Amino acid sequence: MMRRVLAAITLALAAAAAVAAQTNSAQTNAAEARKEMNLGSRAYRDGRFAEAEQRFRRALELDPEEKNIGKNTRLFIARTIQQQYKPGDQTPENLAAGERAIAAFHDILARDPRHEEAKKTILFLYGQMKNEEKAHEFLLSRANDFSLPNDARADAFMILASKQWQCSYDITEQKENKTTEEKESKVVIRYKMPADQGDFIRARQCLTEGLQLAEQAAALAPKNTAALSYKVNLLREGAKLAEMEGDAAQKAEYERQYLEMVETNRGLTQETTGARPLDGHPATAGGAVADESGAKKRTIVSGGVLNGKAVSKPQPAYPPIAKAAGASGVVTVQILVDEEGNVISASAVSGHPLLQQAAVAAARQAKFSPTQLSGQPVQVSGVITYNFVPE
């Protein structure tokens, strides 16, 4: 009997010792993991990215559940690998660093498919590595991933649609494929068939695919003005291509749909932001503005390019989704300035779709000196441009 009691006591003491050892070990690991995180952060700040990566990985090994080191350790690891990649360096070693960074961000997405930074950085890295095929595959996989929320899928469809728009735009806007002429104080652009028929066929294919992608984006996010903007821009491309082909009926149909979508998008913008068109006054077809009764019309003069005439011209924010897709270049915004120098209407007329919304938002904040004609204040119609340059 005594031996059984002693044996039980011995087992209990052994179990208690084991628990104590485990507790001490866990506490030691937690302290060591926090130490590695601190050392890794210091190495990162000092630009020693390879060492920082090793420190963060060691911290994760010591605390795989991330109970003591925070939930962003894998993101820190991915960022340190990204810092080891040098854009523009096409050596195998550097490209391997880029692939390692992409794999690390993919690991984050596997755990959290909605992780925005991981998604955008993967696209950004593919762009820096000039790997359009992989970027396309990645976007297509997200667009068709039914486990993602509709807005995330719509974003993927929008980026894919913008690339197809760019494909067509790069062809239709070539100098040799259009002519310009002054007509009644306006510049009229005419589009003509490219000398290389293959260019036209490629642009037409891009348009067809782009419209399908834009439709899918709009279907997933019907209240998203950006989603509708892609279709607006693609319809404009359709009108240009129809003109190149000499198909007046098709051009008219594209223009009808284009104007219809512009109005739909404008109405949605007003619904979303609470903004009123032209300071609450209904616009006439000619661009003049009627008063409440619709009788009196204000004088509007053409001011051309208004960049240099702005008293204040805030710079637009560079949309993260545009950066991720590698979107850049000039965006032209048509604006209407009232008698006091305030922008009362703004709409993008050219430029990358992913950048247009930011340019329009900035244009609405611009301020101009009041303009007078024969001593009377007048409104001024013109364009303002913004150049988006990747950092």
mmCIF file of C-alpha atoms in Angstrom, residues 166-359:
data_model
loop_
_atom_site.group_PDB
_atom_site.id
_atom_site.type_symbol
_atom_site.label_atom_id
_atom_site.label_comp_id
_atom_site.label_asym_id
_atom_site.label_seq_id
_atom_site.Cartn_x
_atom_site.Cartn_y
_atom_site.Cartn_z
ATOM 1 C CA GLN A 166 -4.346 50.144 -72.580
ATOM 2 C CA CYS A 167 -3.759 47.649 -75.397
ATOM 3 C CA SER A 168 -6.376 49.359 -77.590
ATOM 4 C CA TYR A 169 -5.490 52.917 -76.517
ATOM 5 C CA ASP A 170 -1.819 52.445 -77.393
ATOM 6 C CA ILE A 171 -2.892 51.659 -80.968
ATOM 7 C CA THR A 172 -5.707 54.172 -81.520
ATOM 8 C CA GLU A 173 -3.680 57.052 -80.102
ATOM 9 C CA GLN A 174 -0.586 56.522 -82.244
ATOM 10 C CA LYS A 175 0.136 59.750 -84.129
ATOM 11 C CA GLU A 176 -0.016 58.052 -87.512
ATOM 12 C CA ASN A 177 -3.481 56.632 -86.747
ATOM 13 C CA LYS A 178 -5.248 59.957 -86.206
ATOM 14 C CA THR A 179 -5.492 63.508 -87.499
ATOM 15 C CA THR A 180 -6.411 66.717 -85.703
ATOM 16 C CA GLU A 181 -8.013 69.887 -87.019
ATOM 17 C CA GLU A 182 -9.290 73.158 -85.591
ATOM 18 C CA LYS A 183 -13.028 73.566 -86.072
ATOM 19 C CA GLU A 184 -15.113 76.322 -84.484
ATOM 20 C CA SER A 185 -12.568 76.887 -81.678
ATOM 21 C CA LYS A 186 -12.459 73.168 -80.996
ATOM 22 C CA VAL A 187 -9.904 70.497 -81.809
ATOM 23 C CA VAL A 188 -11.532 67.676 -83.773
ATOM 24 C CA ILE A 189 -9.758 64.322 -83.858
ATOM 25 C CA ARG A 190 -10.320 61.851 -86.669
ATOM 26 C CA TYR A 191 -9.199 58.249 -86.461
ATOM 27 C CA LYS A 192 -7.982 56.243 -89.437
ATOM 28 C CA MET A 193 -7.098 52.622 -90.119
ATOM 29 C CA PRO A 194 -3.523 51.707 -89.087
ATOM 30 C CA ALA A 195 -1.098 50.909 -91.874
ATOM 31 C CA ASP A 196 -0.538 47.548 -90.203
ATOM 32 C CA GLN A 197 -3.865 45.704 -90.293
ATOM 33 C CA GLY A 198 -2.601 43.472 -87.499
ATOM 34 C CA ASP A 199 -2.617 46.449 -85.119
ATOM 35 C CA PHE A 200 -6.307 47.033 -85.785
ATOM 36 C CA ILE A 201 -7.150 43.354 -85.282
ATOM 37 C CA ARG A 202 -5.229 43.289 -82.008
ATOM 38 C CA ALA A 203 -6.954 46.450 -80.775
ATOM 39 C CA ARG A 204 -10.344 44.993 -81.678
ATOM 40 C CA GLN A 205 -9.561 41.782 -79.750
ATOM 41 C CA CYS A 206 -8.445 43.794 -76.725
ATOM 42 C CA LEU A 207 -11.656 45.833 -76.891
ATOM 43 C CA THR A 208 -13.861 42.739 -77.013
ATOM 44 C CA GLU A 209 -12.096 41.083 -74.088
ATOM 45 C CA GLY A 210 -11.921 44.338 -72.135
ATOM 46 C CA LEU A 211 -15.666 44.959 -72.433
ATOM 47 C CA GLN A 212 -16.389 41.438 -71.173
ATOM 48 C CA LEU A 213 -14.078 41.972 -68.187
ATOM 49 C CA ALA A 214 -15.588 45.399 -67.449
ATOM 50 C CA GLU A 215 -19.087 43.890 -67.540
ATOM 51 C CA GLN A 216 -18.042 41.264 -65.007
ATOM 52 C CA ALA A 217 -16.532 43.931 -62.746
ATOM 53 C CA ALA A 218 -19.685 46.053 -62.949
ATOM 54 C CA ALA A 219 -21.897 43.022 -62.281
ATOM 55 C CA LEU A 220 -19.949 42.238 -59.101
ATOM 56 C CA ALA A 221 -19.822 45.871 -57.950
ATOM 57 C CA PRO A 222 -22.815 47.683 -59.494
ATOM 58 C CA LYS A 223 -22.413 50.687 -57.166
ATOM 59 C CA ASN A 224 -18.689 51.057 -57.827
ATOM 60 C CA THR A 225 -18.102 54.094 -60.050
ATOM 61 C CA ALA A 226 -14.611 52.860 -60.948
ATOM 62 C CA ALA A 227 -16.062 49.622 -62.331
ATOM 63 C CA LEU A 228 -18.388 51.596 -64.589
ATOM 64 C CA SER A 229 -15.558 53.911 -65.643
ATOM 65 C CA TYR A 230 -13.720 51.052 -67.306
ATOM 66 C CA LYS A 231 -16.701 50.291 -69.478
ATOM 67 C CA VAL A 232 -17.033 53.998 -70.329
ATOM 68 C CA ASN A 233 -13.420 54.157 -71.494
ATOM 69 C CA LEU A 234 -13.678 50.925 -73.459
ATOM 70 C CA LEU A 235 -16.833 52.134 -75.220
ATOM 71 C CA ARG A 236 -14.888 55.214 -76.253
ATOM 72 C CA GLU A 237 -12.248 52.907 -77.720
ATOM 73 C CA GLY A 238 -15.005 51.056 -79.566
ATOM 74 C CA ALA A 239 -16.160 54.296 -81.205
ATOM 75 C CA LYS A 240 -12.616 55.090 -82.320
ATOM 76 C CA LEU A 241 -12.105 51.634 -83.809
ATOM 77 C CA ALA A 242 -15.475 51.805 -85.608
ATOM 78 C CA GLU A 243 -14.431 55.140 -87.107
ATOM 79 C CA MET A 244 -11.160 53.568 -88.252
ATOM 80 C CA GLU A 245 -13.161 50.860 -89.966
ATOM 81 C CA GLY A 246 -15.531 53.362 -91.575
ATOM 82 C CA ASP A 247 -18.572 51.876 -89.832
ATOM 83 C CA ALA A 248 -20.675 54.944 -88.999
ATOM 84 C CA ALA A 249 -23.586 52.941 -87.589
ATOM 85 C CA GLN A 250 -21.347 51.005 -85.207
ATOM 86 C CA LYS A 251 -19.586 54.195 -84.155
ATOM 87 C CA ALA A 252 -22.934 55.845 -83.403
ATOM 88 C CA GLU A 253 -23.993 52.846 -81.318
ATOM 89 C CA TYR A 254 -20.777 52.893 -79.294
ATOM 90 C CA GLU A 255 -21.164 56.643 -78.741
ATOM 91 C CA ARG A 256 -24.790 56.172 -77.650
ATOM 92 C CA GLN A 257 -23.747 53.544 -75.104
ATOM 93 C CA TYR A 258 -20.801 55.713 -74.070
ATOM 94 C CA LEU A 259 -23.006 58.729 -73.308
ATOM 95 C CA GLU A 260 -25.525 56.520 -71.533
ATOM 96 C CA MET A 261 -22.815 55.045 -69.315
ATOM 97 C CA VAL A 262 -21.349 58.505 -68.627
ATOM 98 C CA GLU A 263 -24.742 59.639 -67.331
ATOM 99 C CA THR A 264 -25.171 56.461 -65.299
ATOM 100 C CA ASN A 265 -21.732 56.913 -63.765
ATOM 101 C CA ARG A 266 -22.377 60.592 -63.054
ATOM 102 C CA GLY A 267 -25.657 59.780 -61.345
ATOM 103 C CA LEU A 268 -24.003 57.086 -59.267
ATOM 104 C CA THR A 269 -21.225 59.496 -58.269
ATOM 105 C CA GLN A 270 -23.791 62.051 -57.135
ATOM 106 C CA GLU A 271 -25.692 59.367 -55.248
ATOM 107 C CA THR A 272 -22.507 58.186 -53.547
ATOM 108 C CA THR A 273 -20.947 61.556 -52.732
ATOM 109 C CA GLY A 274 -24.021 63.738 -52.490
ATOM 110 C CA ALA A 275 -22.531 66.116 -55.063
ATOM 111 C CA ARG A 276 -24.782 68.111 -57.353
ATOM 112 C CA PRO A 277 -24.052 68.535 -61.070
ATOM 113 C CA LEU A 278 -22.709 71.981 -61.938
ATOM 114 C CA ASP A 279 -23.490 73.404 -58.524
ATOM 115 C CA GLY A 280 -27.078 72.187 -58.738
ATOM 116 C CA HIS A 281 -27.963 73.726 -62.102
ATOM 117 C CA PRO A 282 -29.031 71.586 -65.055
ATOM 118 C CA ALA A 283 -26.531 71.595 -67.926
ATOM 119 C CA THR A 284 -27.726 72.286 -71.443
ATOM 120 C CA ALA A 285 -26.594 70.207 -74.407
ATOM 121 C CA GLY A 286 -24.246 72.930 -75.579
ATOM 122 C CA GLY A 287 -22.401 73.077 -72.270
ATOM 123 C CA ALA A 288 -23.939 76.358 -71.122
ATOM 124 C CA VAL A 289 -25.778 76.397 -67.808
ATOM 125 C CA ALA A 290 -29.385 77.413 -67.408
ATOM 126 C CA ASP A 291 -30.781 79.117 -64.332
ATOM 127 C CA GLU A 292 -33.595 77.684 -62.205
ATOM 128 C CA SER A 293 -36.202 78.590 -64.838
ATOM 129 C CA GLY A 294 -34.092 77.245 -67.677
ATOM 130 C CA ALA A 295 -34.245 80.603 -69.480
ATOM 131 C CA LYS A 296 -31.069 82.548 -68.764
ATOM 132 C CA LYS A 297 -27.778 81.112 -69.996
ATOM 133 C CA ARG A 298 -24.337 81.863 -68.679
ATOM 134 C CA THR A 299 -21.468 82.677 -71.011
ATOM 135 C CA ILE A 300 -18.807 80.004 -71.299
ATOM 136 C CA VAL A 301 -15.451 80.637 -73.008
ATOM 137 C CA SER A 302 -12.867 78.082 -74.101
ATOM 138 C CA GLY A 303 -9.651 78.334 -72.130
ATOM 139 C CA GLY A 304 -7.614 75.470 -73.593
ATOM 140 C CA VAL A 305 -5.082 73.894 -71.224
ATOM 141 C CA LEU A 306 -5.591 75.497 -67.819
ATOM 142 C CA ASN A 307 -2.669 74.058 -65.814
ATOM 143 C CA GLY A 308 -0.689 77.308 -65.843
ATOM 144 C CA LYS A 309 -3.714 79.394 -64.953
ATOM 145 C CA ALA A 310 -4.493 77.640 -61.701
ATOM 146 C CA VAL A 311 -4.062 79.575 -58.460
ATOM 147 C CA SER A 312 -4.143 76.274 -56.590
ATOM 148 C CA LYS A 313 -3.723 72.835 -58.177
ATOM 149 C CA PRO A 314 -3.611 70.010 -55.601
ATOM 150 C CA GLN A 315 -1.787 66.907 -56.734
ATOM 151 C CA PRO A 316 -3.837 63.702 -56.938
ATOM 152 C CA ALA A 317 -3.163 60.745 -54.693
ATOM 153 C CA TYR A 318 -1.590 57.797 -56.502
ATOM 154 C CA PRO A 319 -4.199 55.008 -56.104
ATOM 155 C CA PRO A 320 -2.656 51.856 -54.543
ATOM 156 C CA ILE A 321 -4.477 49.664 -57.070
ATOM 157 C CA ALA A 322 -2.914 51.711 -59.899
ATOM 158 C CA LYS A 323 0.545 51.358 -58.392
ATOM 159 C CA ALA A 324 0.032 47.620 -58.056
ATOM 160 C CA ALA A 325 -0.948 47.365 -61.718
ATOM 161 C CA GLY A 326 1.956 49.565 -62.837
ATOM 162 C CA ALA A 327 -0.389 52.236 -64.211
ATOM 163 C CA SER A 328 1.267 55.561 -65.051
ATOM 164 C CA GLY A 329 1.192 58.424 -67.526
ATOM 165 C CA VAL A 330 -0.814 61.563 -68.233
ATOM 166 C CA VAL A 331 -4.519 61.904 -67.426
ATOM 167 C CA THR A 332 -6.478 64.729 -69.054
ATOM 168 C CA VAL A 333 -9.543 66.082 -67.255
ATOM 169 C CA GLN A 334 -12.171 68.330 -68.873
ATOM 170 C CA ILE A 335 -13.280 70.984 -66.375
ATOM 171 C CA LEU A 336 -15.740 73.840 -66.147
ATOM 172 C CA VAL A 337 -14.732 76.805 -63.968
ATOM 173 C CA ASP A 338 -17.403 79.161 -62.658
ATOM 174 C CA GLU A 339 -17.313 82.955 -62.473
ATOM 175 C CA GLU A 340 -15.572 82.835 -59.086
ATOM 176 C CA GLY A 341 -12.801 80.468 -60.222
ATOM 177 C CA ASN A 342 -14.191 77.267 -58.693
ATOM 178 C CA VAL A 343 -14.286 73.980 -60.593
ATOM 179 C CA ILE A 344 -17.950 72.998 -60.852
ATOM 180 C CA SER A 345 -17.633 70.104 -63.287
ATOM 181 C CA ALA A 346 -14.840 67.629 -64.007
ATOM 182 C CA SER A 347 -14.624 64.471 -66.105
ATOM 183 C CA ALA A 348 -11.659 62.486 -67.418
ATOM 184 C CA VAL A 349 -11.267 62.433 -71.200
ATOM 185 C CA SER A 350 -8.074 60.411 -71.544
ATOM 186 C CA GLY A 351 -5.502 58.516 -69.541
ATOM 187 C CA HIS A 352 -5.273 55.198 -67.742
ATOM 188 C CA PRO A 353 -8.645 54.188 -66.212
ATOM 189 C CA LEU A 354 -7.018 53.274 -62.910
ATOM 190 C CA LEU A 355 -5.761 56.857 -62.586
ATOM 191 C CA GLN A 356 -8.737 58.837 -63.864
ATOM 192 C CA GLN A 357 -10.819 58.893 -60.698
ATOM 193 C CA ALA A 358 -7.912 60.289 -58.644
ATOM 194 C CA ALA A 359 -7.221 62.939 -61.310
#
